[in-house]
CSV table of C-alpha atoms in Angstrom, one decimal:
chain,number,residue,atom,x,y,z
A,1,MET,CA,0.0,0.0,0.0
A,2,ASP,CA,1.5,3.4,-1.0
A,3,ILE,CA,1.9,6.4,1.2
A,4,THR,CA,-1.1,8.2,-0.4
A,5,ARG,CA,-3.5,5.3,0.3
A,6,ILE,CA,-2.2,5.0,3.9
A,7,GLY,CA,-2.9,8.7,4.4
A,8,ARG,CA,-6.4,8.4,3.1
A,9,HIS,CA,-7.2,5.4,5.4
A,10,LEU,CA,-5.6,7.2,8.4
A,11,GLY,CA,-7.6,10.3,7.7
A,12,ALA,CA,-10.9,8.4,7.4
A,13,ALA,CA,-10.1,6.6,10.7
A,14,LEU,CA,-9.4,9.9,12.5
A,15,LEU,CA,-12.6,11.4,11.1
A,16,LEU,CA,-14.6,8.4,12.4
A,17,LEU,CA,-13.0,8.6,15.8
A,18,SER,CA,-13.7,12.3,16.1
A,19,THR,CA,-17.3,11.8,15.1
A,20,LEU,CA,-17.8,9.1,17.6
A,21,ALA,CA,-16.3,11.2,20.3
A,22,ALA,CA,-18.6,14.1,19.5
A,23,LEU,CA,-21.6,11.9,19.6
A,24,SER,CA,-20.6,10.4,23.0
A,25,PHE,CA,-20.4,13.9,24.6
A,26,SER,CA,-23.7,15.1,23.4
A,27,ALA,CA,-27.0,14.7,25.3
A,28,PRO,CA,-27.4,11.6,27.5
A,29,SER,CA,-28.5,8.5,25.7
A,30,SER,CA,-29.2,5.0,26.7
A,31,ALA,CA,-25.8,4.0,25.4
A,32,GLN,CA,-24.1,6.0,28.1
A,33,ALA,CA,-23.6,4.8,31.7
A,34,GLN,CA,-26.9,5.3,33.4
A,35,PRO,CA,-28.3,4.4,36.9
A,36,LYS,CA,-31.2,2.1,37.0
A,37,GLU,CA,-32.8,4.4,39.7
A,38,VAL,CA,-32.4,7.9,41.1
A,39,ARG,CA,-33.3,8.2,44.8
A,40,ILE,CA,-34.4,11.7,45.9
A,41,GLY,CA,-34.8,12.9,49.4
A,42,PHE,CA,-37.4,15.6,50.2
A,43,GLN,CA,-39.2,17.3,53.0
A,44,LYS,CA,-42.9,18.1,53.0
A,45,GLY,CA,-41.9,21.7,53.5
A,46,SER,CA,-39.7,21.7,50.4
A,47,ALA,CA,-42.6,22.8,48.1
A,48,ILE,CA,-40.6,22.6,44.8
A,49,LEU,CA,-39.7,18.9,45.4
A,50,VAL,CA,-43.2,18.1,46.5
A,51,LEU,CA,-44.4,19.7,43.3
A,52,ALA,CA,-41.8,17.9,41.2
A,53,ARG,CA,-42.9,14.6,42.8
A,54,ARG,CA,-46.6,15.4,42.1
A,55,GLN,CA,-46.1,16.4,38.5
A,56,GLN,CA,-43.5,13.7,37.9
A,57,VAL,CA,-41.3,16.1,35.9
A,58,ILE,CA,-38.1,14.3,36.8
A,59,GLU,CA,-39.7,10.9,36.0
A,60,ASN,CA,-40.8,12.2,32.6
A,61,ARG,CA,-37.3,13.5,31.8
A,62,LEU,CA,-35.6,10.3,32.8
A,63,LYS,CA,-38.1,7.7,31.6
A,64,PRO,CA,-36.8,7.6,28.0
A,65,LEU,CA,-33.4,6.6,29.4
A,66,GLY,CA,-35.0,3.7,31.4
A,67,ILE,CA,-34.3,5.4,34.7
A,68,ASN,CA,-36.7,5.1,37.6
A,69,VAL,CA,-37.2,7.7,40.4
A,70,ARG,CA,-37.8,6.8,44.0
A,71,TRP,CA,-38.7,9.4,46.7
A,72,ALA,CA,-37.8,9.3,50.4
A,73,GLU,CA,-39.3,11.7,52.9
A,74,PHE,CA,-37.4,13.3,55.8
A,75,GLN,CA,-38.5,15.6,58.6
A,76,PHE,CA,-35.6,18.1,58.1
A,77,GLY,CA,-32.2,18.5,56.6
A,78,PRO,CA,-29.6,16.8,58.9
A,79,PRO,CA,-31.2,13.3,58.8
A,80,MET,CA,-31.5,13.7,55.0
A,81,LEU,CA,-27.8,14.3,54.6
A,82,GLU,CA,-27.0,11.5,57.0
A,83,ALA,CA,-28.9,9.2,54.6
A,84,MET,CA,-27.1,10.7,51.6
A,85,GLY,CA,-23.7,10.3,53.2
A,86,ALA,CA,-24.6,6.6,53.9
A,87,GLY,CA,-25.5,6.2,50.2
A,88,ALA,CA,-29.2,5.6,50.9
A,89,ILE,CA,-30.3,8.5,48.6
A,90,ASP,CA,-28.6,10.3,45.7
A,91,LEU,CA,-30.0,13.9,45.8
A,92,GLY,CA,-31.8,16.3,48.1
A,93,SER,CA,-32.3,19.9,49.1
A,94,VAL,CA,-31.4,21.5,52.5
A,95,GLY,CA,-30.5,24.8,54.0
A,96,ASP,CA,-27.0,26.2,54.4
A,97,THR,CA,-26.0,24.7,57.7
A,98,PRO,CA,-26.5,20.9,57.2
A,99,PRO,CA,-23.9,20.7,54.4
A,100,VAL,CA,-21.3,22.2,56.8
A,101,PHE,CA,-21.9,19.6,59.4
A,102,ALA,CA,-22.0,16.8,56.8
A,103,GLN,CA,-18.7,17.8,55.3
A,104,ALA,CA,-17.0,18.2,58.7
A,105,GLY,CA,-18.3,14.7,59.6
A,106,GLY,CA,-16.7,13.2,56.5
A,107,SER,CA,-19.8,12.7,54.3
A,108,ASP,CA,-18.8,12.4,50.6
A,109,LEU,CA,-21.3,15.0,49.3
A,110,VAL,CA,-21.2,17.8,46.7
A,111,TYR,CA,-23.0,21.0,46.3
A,112,VAL,CA,-25.0,20.8,43.0
A,113,ALA,CA,-27.1,24.0,42.7
A,114,ALA,CA,-28.2,26.9,44.8
A,115,THR,CA,-31.6,28.4,45.5
A,116,PRO,CA,-32.8,31.3,47.7
A,117,SER,CA,-33.4,30.1,51.3
A,118,ALA,CA,-36.8,30.2,52.8
A,119,GLU,CA,-37.2,33.3,55.0
A,120,HIS,CA,-36.2,33.0,58.6
A,121,ALA,CA,-37.0,35.0,61.7
A,122,VAL,CA,-36.1,35.5,65.3
A,123,LEU,CA,-39.4,35.3,67.1
A,124,VAL,CA,-40.6,36.2,70.6
A,125,PRO,CA,-44.1,35.8,72.2
A,126,LYS,CA,-46.4,38.7,71.6
A,127,HIS,CA,-46.1,40.1,75.2
A,128,SER,CA,-42.4,39.3,75.7
A,129,PRO,CA,-40.3,42.0,77.2
A,130,ILE,CA,-37.6,41.2,74.6
A,131,ARG,CA,-37.4,44.0,72.1
A,132,THR,CA,-34.0,43.8,70.5
A,133,LEU,CA,-31.4,41.1,69.7
A,134,ALA,CA,-29.3,42.5,72.6
A,135,ASP,CA,-32.1,41.5,74.9
A,136,LEU,CA,-31.5,37.8,74.1
A,137,LYS,CA,-28.5,37.8,76.4
A,138,GLY,CA,-29.0,35.1,79.1
A,139,LYS,CA,-32.2,33.9,77.5
A,140,LYS,CA,-33.4,30.5,76.1
A,141,LEU,CA,-33.1,30.6,72.4
A,142,ALA,CA,-34.5,27.7,70.4
A,143,PHE,CA,-33.5,26.4,67.0
A,144,GLY,CA,-32.9,23.2,65.2
A,145,LYS,CA,-29.4,21.9,65.8
A,146,GLY,CA,-27.5,21.6,62.5
A,147,SER,CA,-30.4,23.4,60.7
A,148,SER,CA,-30.3,26.7,58.7
A,149,ALA,CA,-31.9,28.3,61.7
A,150,GLN,CA,-28.6,27.7,63.7
A,151,ASN,CA,-26.8,29.9,61.2
A,152,VAL,CA,-29.4,32.6,61.4
A,153,ALA,CA,-29.2,32.5,65.2
A,154,LEU,CA,-25.4,32.8,65.0
A,155,LYS,CA,-25.5,35.8,62.6
A,156,ALA,CA,-28.4,37.5,64.6
A,157,LEU,CA,-26.5,37.3,67.9
A,158,ALA,CA,-23.4,38.6,66.2
A,159,LEU,CA,-25.3,41.8,65.2
A,160,ALA,CA,-25.8,42.4,68.9
A,161,GLY,CA,-22.2,41.6,69.8
A,162,LEU,CA,-23.3,38.2,71.3
A,163,THR,CA,-22.4,34.6,70.7
A,164,PHE,CA,-23.9,31.3,71.7
A,165,LYS,CA,-22.0,31.5,74.9
A,166,ASP,CA,-24.2,34.5,75.9
A,167,ILE,CA,-27.5,32.6,75.5
A,168,GLU,CA,-28.9,29.3,76.5
A,169,PRO,CA,-29.3,27.4,73.3
A,170,VAL,CA,-32.3,25.0,73.2
A,171,TYR,CA,-32.1,22.5,70.3
A,172,LEU,CA,-35.6,21.7,69.1
A,173,SER,CA,-37.3,20.6,65.9
A,174,PRO,CA,-40.0,23.0,64.6
A,175,ALA,CA,-42.8,20.8,66.0
A,176,ASP,CA,-41.3,20.6,69.5
A,177,ALA,CA,-40.3,24.3,69.4
A,178,THR,CA,-43.9,25.3,68.6
A,179,ALA,CA,-45.1,23.6,71.8
A,180,ALA,CA,-42.3,25.1,73.8
A,181,PHE,CA,-42.9,28.6,72.4
A,182,ASN,CA,-46.6,28.5,73.1
A,183,GLY,CA,-46.0,27.0,76.5
A,184,GLY,CA,-43.6,29.7,77.6
A,185,ASN,CA,-40.7,27.3,78.0
A,186,ILE,CA,-38.4,29.2,75.7
A,187,ASP,CA,-37.8,33.0,75.4
A,188,ALA,CA,-37.2,33.2,71.7
A,189,TRP,CA,-37.2,31.0,68.6
A,190,VAL,CA,-35.4,31.0,65.3
A,191,VAL,CA,-37.3,29.2,62.5
A,192,TRP,CA,-37.9,29.3,58.8
A,193,ASP,CA,-41.1,29.5,56.7
A,194,PRO,CA,-43.8,28.2,56.8
A,195,TYR,CA,-43.3,27.8,60.6
A,196,TYR,CA,-42.4,31.5,60.7
A,197,ALA,CA,-45.6,32.4,59.0
A,198,ILE,CA,-47.7,30.1,61.2
A,199,ALA,CA,-46.2,31.6,64.4
A,200,GLN,CA,-47.0,35.1,63.2
A,201,GLU,CA,-50.5,34.4,62.0
A,202,HIS,CA,-51.7,31.9,64.5
A,203,TYR,CA,-49.8,32.5,67.7
A,204,GLY,CA,-49.2,36.3,67.5
A,205,ALA,CA,-45.4,35.9,67.5
A,206,ARG,CA,-43.4,39.1,67.2
A,207,VAL,CA,-40.4,39.5,64.9
A,208,ILE,CA,-37.3,41.1,66.3
A,209,ALA,CA,-35.1,40.2,63.3
A,210,ASP,CA,-35.6,38.4,60.0
A,211,THR,CA,-33.7,37.5,56.8
A,212,SER,CA,-35.1,40.5,54.9
A,213,ASP,CA,-32.0,42.0,56.6
A,214,LYS,CA,-29.4,40.9,54.0
A,215,ARG,CA,-26.8,40.5,56.8
A,216,LEU,CA,-28.8,37.5,57.9
A,217,ALA,CA,-29.7,36.1,54.5
A,218,SER,CA,-28.2,33.0,52.9
A,219,ALA,CA,-29.1,30.3,50.4
A,220,SER,CA,-30.4,26.7,50.3
A,221,TYR,CA,-28.7,24.0,48.2
A,222,TYR,CA,-29.3,20.9,46.2
A,223,LEU,CA,-26.7,18.3,47.2
A,224,ALA,CA,-25.8,14.9,45.8
A,225,HIS,CA,-23.6,12.0,46.8
A,226,ARG,CA,-20.3,12.5,45.1
A,227,THR,CA,-20.2,9.0,43.6
A,228,PHE,CA,-23.5,9.6,41.9
A,229,ALA,CA,-22.4,13.0,40.6
A,230,ASP,CA,-19.1,11.6,39.3
A,231,ARG,CA,-20.7,8.6,37.6
A,232,TYR,CA,-23.8,10.2,36.1
A,233,PRO,CA,-23.1,13.9,35.5
A,234,GLN,CA,-25.4,14.2,32.5
A,235,VAL,CA,-28.3,12.6,34.5
A,236,LEU,CA,-27.7,15.0,37.4
A,237,ALA,CA,-27.5,18.0,35.0
A,238,ALA,CA,-30.9,16.9,33.5
A,239,ILE,CA,-32.5,16.7,37.0
A,240,VAL,CA,-31.2,20.2,37.9
A,241,ASP,CA,-32.5,21.6,34.6
A,242,GLU,CA,-36.0,20.2,35.3
A,243,LEU,CA,-35.9,21.6,38.9
A,244,SER,CA,-34.8,25.0,37.5
A,245,ARG,CA,-37.7,25.1,35.0
A,246,LEU,CA,-40.2,24.0,37.6
A,247,THR,CA,-39.0,26.5,40.1
A,248,GLU,CA,-39.4,29.5,37.7
A,249,LYS,CA,-42.8,28.3,36.7
A,250,ALA,CA,-43.9,27.9,40.3
A,251,GLY,CA,-42.8,31.4,41.0
A,252,ARG,CA,-45.3,32.6,38.5
A,253,ASP,CA,-48.2,30.8,40.3
A,254,ARG,CA,-47.5,31.1,44.0
A,255,ALA,CA,-51.2,30.7,44.9
A,256,GLY,CA,-51.3,27.4,43.1
A,257,LEU,CA,-48.1,26.2,44.8
A,258,ALA,CA,-49.5,27.2,48.2
A,259,SER,CA,-52.5,25.0,47.6
A,260,ILE,CA,-50.3,22.0,46.7
A,261,ALA,CA,-48.1,22.6,49.7
A,262,ALA,CA,-51.1,22.9,52.0
A,263,GLU,CA,-52.5,19.6,50.7
A,264,ALA,CA,-49.1,17.9,51.2
A,265,THR,CA,-48.4,19.2,54.7
A,266,GLY,CA,-51.7,20.0,56.4
A,267,ILE,CA,-50.5,23.5,57.0
A,268,ASP,CA,-53.1,26.1,56.1
A,269,VAL,CA,-52.9,27.7,52.7
A,270,GLY,CA,-52.8,31.2,54.1
A,271,SER,CA,-49.5,30.5,55.9
A,272,TRP,CA,-48.1,29.1,52.7
A,273,ARG,CA,-49.2,32.1,50.8
A,274,THR,CA,-47.5,34.4,53.3
A,275,ALA,CA,-44.3,32.3,53.0
A,276,PHE,CA,-44.3,32.2,49.2
A,277,ASP,CA,-45.1,35.8,48.8
A,278,ARG,CA,-41.7,36.7,50.4
A,279,ALA,CA,-39.7,33.8,48.9
A,280,GLY,CA,-37.4,33.7,45.9
A,281,PHE,CA,-37.9,31.3,43.0
A,282,THR,CA,-34.7,30.5,41.1
A,283,VAL,CA,-32.2,27.6,40.8
A,284,GLY,CA,-28.7,28.2,39.6
A,285,PRO,CA,-25.1,27.3,39.9
A,286,VAL,CA,-23.2,27.5,43.1
A,287,THR,CA,-21.2,30.7,42.7
A,288,PRO,CA,-18.0,32.0,44.4
A,289,THR,CA,-20.3,34.1,46.6
A,290,HIS,CA,-22.1,31.0,47.8
A,291,VAL,CA,-18.8,29.3,48.5
A,292,LEU,CA,-17.6,32.3,50.5
A,293,GLN,CA,-20.8,32.4,52.6
A,294,GLN,CA,-20.5,28.7,53.3
A,295,GLN,CA,-16.8,29.0,54.2
A,296,GLN,CA,-17.5,31.9,56.5
A,297,LEU,CA,-20.2,29.8,58.2
A,298,ALA,CA,-17.9,26.8,58.6
A,299,ASP,CA,-15.1,29.0,60.0
A,300,ALA,CA,-17.5,30.6,62.5
A,301,PHE,CA,-18.7,27.1,63.6
A,302,LEU,CA,-15.1,26.0,64.0
A,303,SER,CA,-14.1,29.0,66.1
A,304,LEU,CA,-17.0,28.1,68.4
A,305,ALA,CA,-16.0,24.4,68.4
A,306,ILE,CA,-19.4,23.5,66.9
A,307,ILE,CA,-17.7,21.4,64.2
A,308,PRO,CA,-14.6,19.3,64.9
A,309,LYS,CA,-12.2,20.4,62.1
A,310,LYS,CA,-11.6,23.0,59.4
A,311,ILE,CA,-13.1,22.3,56.1
A,312,ASP,CA,-12.6,23.7,52.6
A,313,VAL,CA,-16.1,24.2,51.0
A,314,SER,CA,-14.6,24.8,47.5
A,315,GLU,CA,-13.5,21.1,47.5
A,316,ILE,CA,-17.0,19.8,47.3
A,317,VAL,CA,-18.6,22.0,44.6
A,318,TRP,CA,-19.8,20.1,41.6
A,319,HIS,CA,-19.8,21.7,38.1
A,320,ALA,CA,-22.3,20.7,35.5
A,321,PRO,CA,-20.9,19.2,32.3
A,322,ARG,CA,-20.5,21.5,29.4
A,323,GLY,CA,-22.5,21.2,26.2
A,324,ARG,CA,-25.5,19.6,27.8
């Protein structure tokens, strides 16, 4: 075979290889590595995931690939991330604080996407003598341990020059804190919507600070087990895309979302309307600003010996594949 013919054959072979490579990088197909099932953790208060489950938007996106979707319910964020760290679920949504505890505890998770956090508030009973954050000194302040409310509590106290050492922290779930708040067993309560809205509208709770003050605001996050994210990046990207579309759509029909959330949780629709009227409805990448906020939170928790070791948040940020 002469040099010219060799060159032609080589060129054809290279063209074929480049074509195959381009096809393999395009949108997910059944020929690519795919999971048989995606396991998603959710909370009844996570209205977007409740809506996604009801409308089966993720199921419809993944069904052509032969992928099933299974949902697992959790009461709040920390137990969900414990399950994710143990490999029992692949994906879920939590506030800003649970990922810090999970990373410090060695869980192999990654930040996948960011969304505005539900509004939080520092609440006191209607007739409480507490008027300012500074008045919390020496008082019993309730919040969920390891929840986003713990971060809001930390930031709120800092605005008054206080730390957790200046108050008596009481670690309670929202349900238990509601009873303690109404029974006069705690002086103040940090909690997120819709429990914030319920306390205002049904129990006459008074707000002494809330996350409309941008110094207290933060974000919530979608997280995934690292192994799932590494093995199935195109599938994960497709799920995030569906959640982003659904979130923007829900933001245009907040009354409808409130009705669905009320049906799912048993919480009255009025409280959900109040919560959603002051909520943000976007899903996007985890930005350097998010990473900085999470790192500052982790460093603050380390300084107070709330977490056992220093962590680098940037090490667990996932990036969606290009060209999807």
